[in-house]
Tab-separated table of C-alpha atoms in Angstrom:
chain	number	residue	atom	x	y	z
A	22	MET	CA	-24.359	36.135	-94.447
A	23	ILE	CA	-21.951	38.563	-92.592
A	24	THR	CA	-18.775	37.424	-90.310
A	25	PRO	CA	-17.831	39.292	-87.114
A	26	PRO	CA	-15.264	40.896	-86.766
A	27	PRO	CA	-12.736	38.958	-84.712
A	28	ARG	CA	-11.892	40.031	-80.854
A	29	SER	CA	-9.361	42.061	-80.390
A	30	ARG	CA	-6.431	41.159	-78.807
A	31	LYS	CA	-7.006	44.058	-76.294
A	32	ARG	CA	-10.155	42.621	-75.138
A	33	LYS	CA	-9.029	38.751	-74.222
A	34	VAL	CA	-6.412	41.069	-72.264
A	35	ASP	CA	-8.571	42.760	-70.795
A	36	MET	CA	-10.576	39.769	-69.587
A	37	ASN	CA	-7.598	38.021	-68.568
A	38	LEU	CA	-6.371	41.020	-66.121
A	39	LYS	CA	-10.090	40.720	-64.643
A	40	ILE	CA	-9.965	37.319	-64.393
A	41	GLN	CA	-6.004	37.176	-62.353
A	42	ASN	CA	-7.716	40.110	-60.416
A	43	LEU	CA	-10.615	38.702	-59.217
A	44	LYS	CA	-8.405	35.348	-58.588
A	45	ASP	CA	-5.448	37.585	-55.935
A	46	ILE	CA	-9.098	39.288	-54.373
A	47	LEU	CA	-9.925	35.849	-53.138
A	48	THR	CA	-6.371	34.136	-52.781
A	49	ALA	CA	-6.215	37.365	-50.742
A	50	ILE	CA	-9.199	37.193	-49.030
A	51	ILE	CA	-8.605	33.909	-47.654
A	52	ILE	CA	-5.399	33.720	-46.464
A	53	LEU	CA	-6.449	36.900	-44.136
A	54	SER	CA	-9.273	34.608	-43.021
A	55	ILE	CA	-6.501	32.054	-42.582
A	56	ILE	CA	-4.165	34.929	-40.787
A	57	LEU	CA	-7.340	35.965	-38.808
A	58	SER	CA	-8.120	32.365	-38.135
A	59	ILE	CA	-4.703	31.454	-36.201
A	60	ASP	CA	-4.246	34.970	-34.711
A	61	TYR	CA	-7.566	33.553	-32.995
A	62	THR	CA	-6.774	31.280	-32.062
A	63	TYR	CA	-3.580	31.676	-30.536
A	64	SER	CA	-4.900	34.769	-28.876
A	65	HIS	CA	-7.422	32.126	-27.464
A	66	ALA	CA	-5.087	29.876	-25.983
A	67	GLN	CA	-2.368	32.392	-25.209
A	68	SER	CA	-4.748	33.966	-22.640
A	69	GLY	CA	-4.905	31.067	-20.835
A	70	TRP	CA	-6.655	29.942	-17.917
A	71	GLN	CA	-7.980	32.570	-15.171
A	72	ALA	CA	-7.594	32.924	-11.328
A	73	GLU	CA	-9.427	29.876	-9.379
A	74	THR	CA	-13.294	31.522	-8.606
A	75	ARG	CA	-14.120	30.055	-4.842
A	76	LEU	CA	-17.802	29.379	-5.351
A	77	THR	CA	-18.869	28.153	-2.149
A	78	ASN	CA	-17.650	28.595	1.318
A	79	ASP	CA	-19.355	27.230	3.873
A	80	PRO	CA	-18.088	24.621	6.777
A	81	ASP	CA	-20.234	21.541	5.927
A	82	SER	CA	-19.265	19.660	3.142
A	83	CYS	CA	-20.432	20.284	-1.332
A	84	ILE	CA	-20.530	17.733	-3.009
A	85	THR	CA	-20.637	17.656	-7.050
A	86	SER	CA	-21.805	14.382	-9.435
A	87	PRO	CA	-19.717	12.132	-10.694
A	88	ASN	CA	-18.201	12.126	-14.417
A	89	ASN	CA	-21.755	10.592	-15.955
A	90	GLY	CA	-23.381	13.844	-15.680
A	91	LYS	CA	-22.092	17.464	-16.457
A	92	TYR	CA	-23.542	20.128	-13.556
A	93	ILE	CA	-22.678	23.045	-15.110
A	94	ALA	CA	-24.481	24.373	-18.035
A	95	VAL	CA	-25.111	27.596	-20.301
A	96	ASP	CA	-27.540	28.453	-21.516
A	97	ALA	CA	-28.826	30.882	-25.036
A	98	ASP	CA	-27.885	34.145	-22.435
A	99	GLY	CA	-24.673	33.119	-21.761
A	100	THR	CA	-25.452	32.419	-17.923
A	101	VAL	CA	-23.386	30.058	-16.789
A	102	HIS	CA	-25.343	27.918	-14.123
A	103	ILE	CA	-23.571	24.840	-11.581
A	104	VAL	CA	-26.101	22.560	-9.202
A	105	TRP	CA	-24.589	20.966	-6.419
A	106	ALA	CA	-25.471	18.781	-3.311
A	107	ASP	CA	-24.519	20.602	-0.128
A	108	LYS	CA	-25.011	19.668	4.046
A	109	ARG	CA	-25.296	22.575	5.386
A	110	ASP	CA	-28.614	21.614	5.965
A	111	ARG	CA	-28.194	18.271	8.194
A	112	ASN	CA	-29.123	16.351	5.100
A	113	LEU	CA	-27.570	16.980	1.622
A	114	GLU	CA	-30.038	19.788	-0.513
A	115	ILE	CA	-29.367	20.706	-4.199
A	116	TYR	CA	-28.005	24.436	-4.429
A	117	HIS	CA	-27.473	25.875	-7.594
A	118	LYS	CA	-25.660	29.340	-8.583
A	119	MET	CA	-25.334	31.145	-12.127
A	120	ARG	CA	-22.835	33.954	-13.510
A	121	VAL	CA	-24.638	36.956	-15.010
A	122	ASN	CA	-22.333	39.415	-16.971
A	123	GLY	CA	-19.535	38.008	-14.535
A	124	VAL	CA	-20.910	38.713	-11.482
A	125	TRP	CA	-21.784	35.214	-9.373
A	126	SER	CA	-24.951	35.223	-7.571
A	127	GLU	CA	-25.859	34.236	-4.264
A	128	ASP	CA	-26.047	30.314	-3.115
A	129	GLU	CA	-29.797	28.753	-3.900
A	130	ARG	CA	-31.360	26.033	-2.176
A	131	ILE	CA	-33.672	23.866	-4.640
A	132	THR	CA	-34.628	20.823	-2.901
A	133	PHE	CA	-36.677	20.148	1.174
A	134	ALA	CA	-36.647	17.359	1.460
A	135	SER	CA	-36.521	14.890	4.321
A	136	ASN	CA	-34.128	12.984	3.034
A	137	ASP	CA	-30.392	12.716	1.137
A	138	SER	CA	-31.033	15.277	-2.024
A	139	LYS	CA	-27.746	14.090	-4.373
A	140	ARG	CA	-26.352	13.652	-7.963
A	141	PRO	CA	-27.240	17.067	-9.016
A	142	ILE	CA	-27.186	17.545	-13.699
A	143	LEU	CA	-28.227	19.844	-15.838
A	144	THR	CA	-28.820	20.683	-19.763
A	145	VAL	CA	-30.341	23.503	-21.603
A	146	ASP	CA	-33.775	22.338	-24.136
A	147	ALA	CA	-33.676	24.676	-27.512
A	148	LEU	CA	-36.104	27.378	-25.549
A	149	ASN	CA	-33.824	28.353	-22.907
A	150	ARG	CA	-34.770	25.776	-20.334
A	151	VAL	CA	-32.376	25.343	-17.851
A	152	HIS	CA	-33.252	21.137	-16.487
A	153	LEU	CA	-32.671	20.088	-13.582
A	154	ILE	CA	-32.471	16.462	-12.564
A	155	TRP	CA	-31.146	14.937	-9.524
A	156	ASN	CA	-31.635	11.670	-7.227
A	157	ASP	CA	-33.781	11.956	-3.976
A	158	LYS	CA	-34.216	9.486	-1.192
A	159	ARG	CA	-37.058	10.892	0.707
A	160	ASP	CA	-39.159	8.440	0.503
A	161	GLY	CA	-37.111	5.831	1.197
A	162	ASN	CA	-35.413	4.444	-2.077
A	163	LYS	CA	-33.466	6.651	-4.688
A	164	GLU	CA	-35.953	7.872	-7.223
A	165	ILE	CA	-35.691	10.806	-9.136
A	166	TYR	CA	-36.962	14.212	-9.787
A	167	HIS	CA	-36.710	17.101	-12.063
A	168	ARG	CA	-37.406	20.308	-12.058
A	169	ILE	CA	-36.895	23.514	-14.964
A	170	TRP	CA	-35.871	27.083	-14.684
A	171	SER	CA	-37.479	29.744	-16.732
A	172	GLY	CA	-37.788	33.689	-16.983
A	173	GLY	CA	-35.805	33.158	-13.929
A	174	SER	CA	-37.715	30.922	-11.615
A	175	TRP	CA	-37.900	27.992	-10.668
A	176	ASN	CA	-40.801	25.421	-11.593
A	177	SER	CA	-42.289	23.310	-9.593
A	178	GLU	CA	-40.679	19.270	-8.875
A	179	THR	CA	-41.695	16.465	-10.937
A	180	ARG	CA	-40.581	13.208	-9.961
A	181	VAL	CA	-39.636	10.944	-12.808
A	182	THR	CA	-39.274	7.547	-11.401
A	183	ASN	CA	-41.814	5.490	-8.533
A	184	THR	CA	-40.418	2.203	-8.172
A	185	ASP	CA	-39.575	-1.149	-5.506
A	186	GLY	CA	-35.731	-0.821	-6.490
A	187	ASP	CA	-33.493	2.582	-6.891
A	188	SER	CA	-32.762	4.736	-9.210
A	189	PHE	CA	-30.451	6.624	-9.612
A	190	ALA	CA	-27.191	8.391	-11.469
A	191	PRO	CA	-28.605	10.020	-14.142
A	192	SER	CA	-27.188	11.788	-16.898
A	193	ALA	CA	-28.855	13.668	-19.392
A	194	VAL	CA	-28.111	15.565	-22.764
A	195	SER	CA	-30.737	17.957	-25.057
A	196	ASP	CA	-30.865	17.451	-28.574
A	197	GLY	CA	-32.720	20.554	-28.538
A	198	LEU	CA	-36.458	19.868	-28.290
A	199	TYR	CA	-35.994	16.373	-26.319
A	200	ILE	CA	-34.354	15.847	-23.019
A	201	HIS	CA	-32.506	12.708	-22.751
A	202	LEU	CA	-32.062	11.172	-19.905
A	203	VAL	CA	-30.293	8.058	-18.655
A	204	TYR	CA	-29.758	6.218	-15.378
A	205	MET	CA	-29.528	2.908	-13.097
A	206	GLU	CA	-32.288	0.887	-11.702
A	207	TYR	CA	-32.298	-2.297	-8.886
A	208	ILE	CA	-34.953	-4.749	-11.155
A	209	ASN	CA	-34.680	-8.072	-9.961
A	210	GLY	CA	-30.976	-8.485	-7.823
A	211	HIS	CA	-28.958	-6.812	-10.091
A	212	TYR	CA	-28.350	-2.617	-11.682
A	213	GLN	CA	-29.560	-2.237	-15.247
A	214	ILE	CA	-29.693	0.579	-17.731
A	215	MET	CA	-32.998	2.790	-18.441
A	216	TYR	CA	-33.731	5.638	-20.707
A	217	ARG	CA	-36.619	8.194	-20.803
A	218	GLN	CA	-36.795	11.256	-23.143
A	219	PHE	CA	-38.913	14.156	-21.914
A	220	GLY	CA	-40.985	16.433	-24.533
A	221	GLY	CA	-43.937	18.883	-24.271
A	222	LEU	CA	-45.824	15.895	-22.772
A	223	GLY	CA	-43.521	15.249	-20.250
A	224	TRP	CA	-41.537	11.856	-19.391
A	225	SER	CA	-42.039	8.960	-21.299
A	226	ALA	CA	-43.091	5.764	-20.230
A	227	PRO	CA	-38.555	3.351	-19.188
A	228	SER	CA	-37.323	1.524	-21.479
A	229	GLN	CA	-35.148	-0.508	-20.090
A	230	LEU	CA	-31.708	-0.899	-22.351
A	231	THR	CA	-30.016	-3.818	-20.593
A	232	ASN	CA	-31.161	-6.756	-19.032
A	233	ILE	CA	-28.353	-9.096	-17.826
A	234	SER	CA	-28.610	-11.263	-15.044
A	235	THR	CA	-24.768	-11.061	-13.812
A	236	GLY	CA	-23.101	-8.528	-12.217
A	237	ASP	CA	-24.584	-4.719	-11.833
A	238	ARG	CA	-24.819	-2.219	-14.969
A	239	MET	CA	-23.790	1.410	-13.545
A	240	VAL	CA	-23.139	5.324	-13.821
A	241	PRO	CA	-24.642	5.682	-17.330
A	242	SER	CA	-23.364	8.323	-19.398
A	243	ILE	CA	-24.649	10.430	-22.715
A	244	ASP	CA	-24.435	12.896	-25.372
A	245	ALA	CA	-26.400	13.062	-28.515
A	246	GLY	CA	-25.111	13.786	-32.210
A	247	LYS	CA	-25.926	16.576	-34.731
A	248	ASN	CA	-27.802	13.647	-36.588
A	249	GLY	CA	-30.310	12.608	-33.928
A	250	THR	CA	-28.087	9.587	-32.562
A	251	LEU	CA	-27.601	9.186	-29.401
A	252	HIS	CA	-25.010	7.104	-28.031
A	253	VAL	CA	-24.867	5.602	-24.387
A	254	VAL	CA	-21.756	3.634	-22.382
A	255	TRP	CA	-21.956	2.695	-18.398
A	256	TRP	CA	-19.174	0.673	-15.988
A	257	ASP	CA	-20.974	-2.591	-16.338
A	258	THR	CA	-19.622	-5.878	-13.862
A	259	ARG	CA	-21.114	-8.930	-15.686
A	260	GLU	CA	-19.539	-12.292	-16.005
A	261	ASP	CA	-18.606	-12.329	-19.757
A	262	PRO	CA	-16.448	-14.053	-20.743
A	263	PRO	CA	-17.152	-16.802	-18.247
A	264	GLY	CA	-15.569	-16.413	-14.926
A	265	ASN	CA	-14.606	-13.081	-15.726
A	266	THR	CA	-16.427	-10.468	-13.195
A	267	ASN	CA	-13.439	-7.809	-14.183
A	268	GLY	CA	-15.263	-4.145	-14.965
A	269	LYS	CA	-16.275	-3.780	-18.592
A	270	ILE	CA	-17.256	-0.366	-20.698
A	271	TYR	CA	-20.499	-0.972	-22.816
A	272	TYR	CA	-22.106	1.450	-25.207
A	273	ILE	CA	-24.656	1.596	-26.857
A	274	GLU	CA	-26.057	4.165	-29.888
A	275	TRP	CA	-29.538	4.800	-31.003
A	276	ASP	CA	-29.795	6.247	-34.996
A	277	GLY	CA	-32.823	7.894	-34.620
A	278	THR	CA	-35.215	5.060	-34.658
A	279	GLN	CA	-33.788	2.501	-32.853
A	280	TRP	CA	-31.141	0.880	-30.499
A	281	PHE	CA	-28.241	-1.273	-31.677
A	282	ASN	CA	-26.559	-4.072	-29.724
A	283	GLU	CA	-24.549	-3.145	-26.944
A	284	GLU	CA	-20.882	-3.466	-27.313
A	285	LEU	CA	-17.605	-4.422	-25.421
A	286	ILE	CA	-15.283	-1.400	-25.822
A	287	SER	CA	-13.221	-1.604	-23.347
A	288	ASP	CA	-10.268	-4.538	-23.011
A	289	PRO	CA	-11.504	-6.868	-20.486
A	290	ASP	CA	-8.604	-7.648	-19.508
A	291	TYR	CA	-8.638	-5.240	-17.346
A	292	ASN	CA	-10.597	-3.375	-14.387
A	293	ALA	CA	-12.845	-0.737	-16.047
A	294	MET	CA	-15.142	1.732	-14.302
A	295	ARG	CA	-16.847	4.674	-14.092
A	296	PRO	CA	-17.245	6.101	-18.291
A	297	SER	CA	-17.281	9.323	-19.733
A	298	ILE	CA	-18.752	10.456	-23.151
A	299	ALA	CA	-18.854	13.294	-25.886
A	300	VAL	CA	-19.617	13.170	-29.653
A	301	ASP	CA	-17.707	16.121	-31.758
A	302	ASP	CA	-19.245	18.168	-34.768
A	303	SER	CA	-18.010	15.461	-36.890
A	304	GLY	CA	-20.411	12.496	-35.200
A	305	PHE	CA	-17.008	11.204	-33.907
A	306	VAL	CA	-17.560	9.148	-30.241
A	307	HIS	CA	-15.095	9.508	-27.573
A	308	VAL	CA	-14.780	7.796	-24.618
A	309	ALA	CA	-12.852	7.736	-22.060
A	310	TRP	CA	-12.995	5.951	-18.650
A	311	ILE	CA	-10.309	4.174	-15.650
A	312	ASN	CA	-8.535	1.793	-15.801
A	313	THR	CA	-6.737	-0.257	-13.274
A	314	VAL	CA	-3.198	-0.925	-14.990
A	315	GLY	CA	-1.018	-2.774	-12.310
A	316	ALA	CA	-1.603	-0.422	-8.862
A	317	TYR	CA	-2.732	2.179	-10.242
A	318	GLU	CA	-5.686	3.313	-11.832
A	319	GLN	CA	-4.988	5.136	-14.904
A	320	ILE	CA	-7.900	6.944	-17.580
A	321	HIS	CA	-7.807	5.279	-21.113
A	322	TYR	CA	-9.622	6.583	-24.102
A	323	ARG	CA	-11.431	5.031	-27.107
A	324	MET	CA	-12.482	6.902	-29.925
A	325	LYS	CA	-15.126	5.570	-32.634
A	326	ASN	CA	-14.889	7.073	-36.049
A	327	ARG	CA	-16.661	6.452	-39.775
A	328	THR	CA	-14.367	3.462	-40.289
A	329	GLY	CA	-15.403	1.804	-36.504
A	330	TRP	CA	-14.045	1.517	-33.031
A	331	GLN	CA	-10.222	2.938	-33.041
A	332	SER	CA	-7.542	1.055	-30.626
A	333	ILE	CA	-7.471	2.362	-27.512
A	334	GLU	CA	-4.984	4.315	-26.582
A	335	TYR	CA	-3.547	5.172	-23.089
A	336	LEU	CA	-3.334	8.990	-21.513
A	337	THR	CA	-1.967	8.697	-18.374
A	338	ASN	CA	1.031	5.690	-16.922
A	339	ASP	CA	2.197	7.450	-13.999
A	340	ASN	CA	2.565	5.736	-10.463
A	341	SER	CA	-0.561	7.701	-8.561
A	342	VAL	CA	-4.434	7.036	-8.779
A	343	HIS	CA	-6.514	8.592	-11.502
A	344	TYR	CA	-9.888	9.380	-11.755
A	345	HIS	CA	-13.092	10.567	-12.740
A	346	PRO	CA	-12.195	11.786	-16.736
A	347	SER	CA	-15.128	13.991	-17.746
A	348	LEU	CA	-15.249	15.002	-21.445
A	349	ASP	CA	-16.844	17.766	-23.268
A	350	VAL	CA	-16.195	18.828	-27.232
A	351	VAL	CA	-16.177	22.452	-28.624
A	352	GLY	CA	-16.105	21.995	-33.112
A	353	ASN	CA	-14.147	18.341	-33.279
A	354	GLU	CA	-11.979	19.247	-30.410
A	355	VAL	CA	-12.127	17.169	-27.452
A	356	CYS	CA	-11.533	18.174	-24.036
A	357	LEU	CA	-10.395	15.828	-21.038
A	358	VAL	CA	-10.385	16.563	-17.504
A	359	TYR	CA	-9.819	14.406	-14.617
A	360	TRP	CA	-8.505	14.178	-11.165
A	361	ASP	CA	-4.818	12.953	-10.185
A	362	ASN	CA	-2.191	12.465	-7.329
A	363	HIS	CA	0.011	13.493	-9.219
A	364	ILE	CA	2.609	15.234	-7.408
A	365	ASP	CA	3.538	13.681	-4.249
A	366	GLY	CA	0.465	11.455	-3.260
A	367	ILE	CA	-0.006	12.721	-0.622
A	368	ASN	CA	-2.153	15.970	-2.427
A	369	SER	CA	-4.184	15.470	-5.499
A	370	GLU	CA	-4.643	17.976	-8.224
A	371	VAL	CA	-6.846	18.373	-11.058
A	372	PHE	CA	-5.816	17.787	-14.846
A	373	PHE	CA	-5.905	19.152	-18.259
A	374	LYS	CA	-6.035	17.599	-22.029
A	375	ARG	CA	-7.228	18.623	-25.819
A	376	LYS	CA	-7.195	16.533	-28.293
A	377	SER	CA	-7.721	18.068	-32.424
A	378	THR	CA	-5.657	15.303	-33.454
A	379	PHE	CA	-3.431	14.220	-31.157
A	380	TRP	CA	-3.653	14.417	-27.551
A	381	SER	CA	-1.821	17.495	-25.707
A	382	GLY	CA	0.313	17.234	-22.750
A	383	PRO	CA	-1.620	17.666	-19.345
A	384	THR	CA	-1.885	20.583	-17.769
């Protein structure tokens, strides 16, 4: 048998050099990627806030929705849509405005009802259709209506609810295929939280998420996780524990097949109200709400990660009123805005905070 000759030392050296060169190239690519990432983040952060743009100029009141729903949305073409309720035509009607290529359109009136139309919210589906949902009092009690913006125009409105009691305060989110809607409805003497979804065949029948015979369940807020889960929070004044009627924040989750049991996530010793919810790309749930601590309302926050609910964080602790926290996420960074009469107790301001690992100071 012929024994092959041993590899030469030169071939071993060449191979080692090639491996080392490959490692050097990979290391350089990784370092360059980190530098570019840091540079982009730094440049983005340094660009700062743009100057204010006044979007309405009318002598009568313009009213946005409260913090449980979003009244701004960006479609797949990068067009920014906003909606609000406007009293220029004696009763409140819904108006729409959009920003295309840096230019805002003229105000567009969406509703022509005989009574107030309020609390408009927006969300965008996978077909790049913008969904507008609001509550309307044209038939004596509050009911929820729906319109779709597609191809540059609005379709005919659809009445979503038709009940004897008020249905209002909608909050909606799109998971791409479906629009998920929660709202409060007056049933047998108490407000309860209801759920519906919109797909290719229209709106589903309502599902009642709560059935509590004390207090009320109000202003629900909903968001969807990347894995098909749904997450809902609301303000609840049920008597729990006995004798305690403080406002509380409750949470419920849909795992794709069923709704889990509701959870109390605020401290029942304080009066809590008006939550906002957001779910990041890791599936972590973020909730902010108003809590009355001492003489002033403060912003409290809680996060649910893979190990469960973490401790409540007090994001404000000033001798002033703080209201309407609103959350959103980009990737795994949490963004929060809230109202505060922080400056002098007379003039009020809007503040912004963000969190990757820790919360930034207010801006």
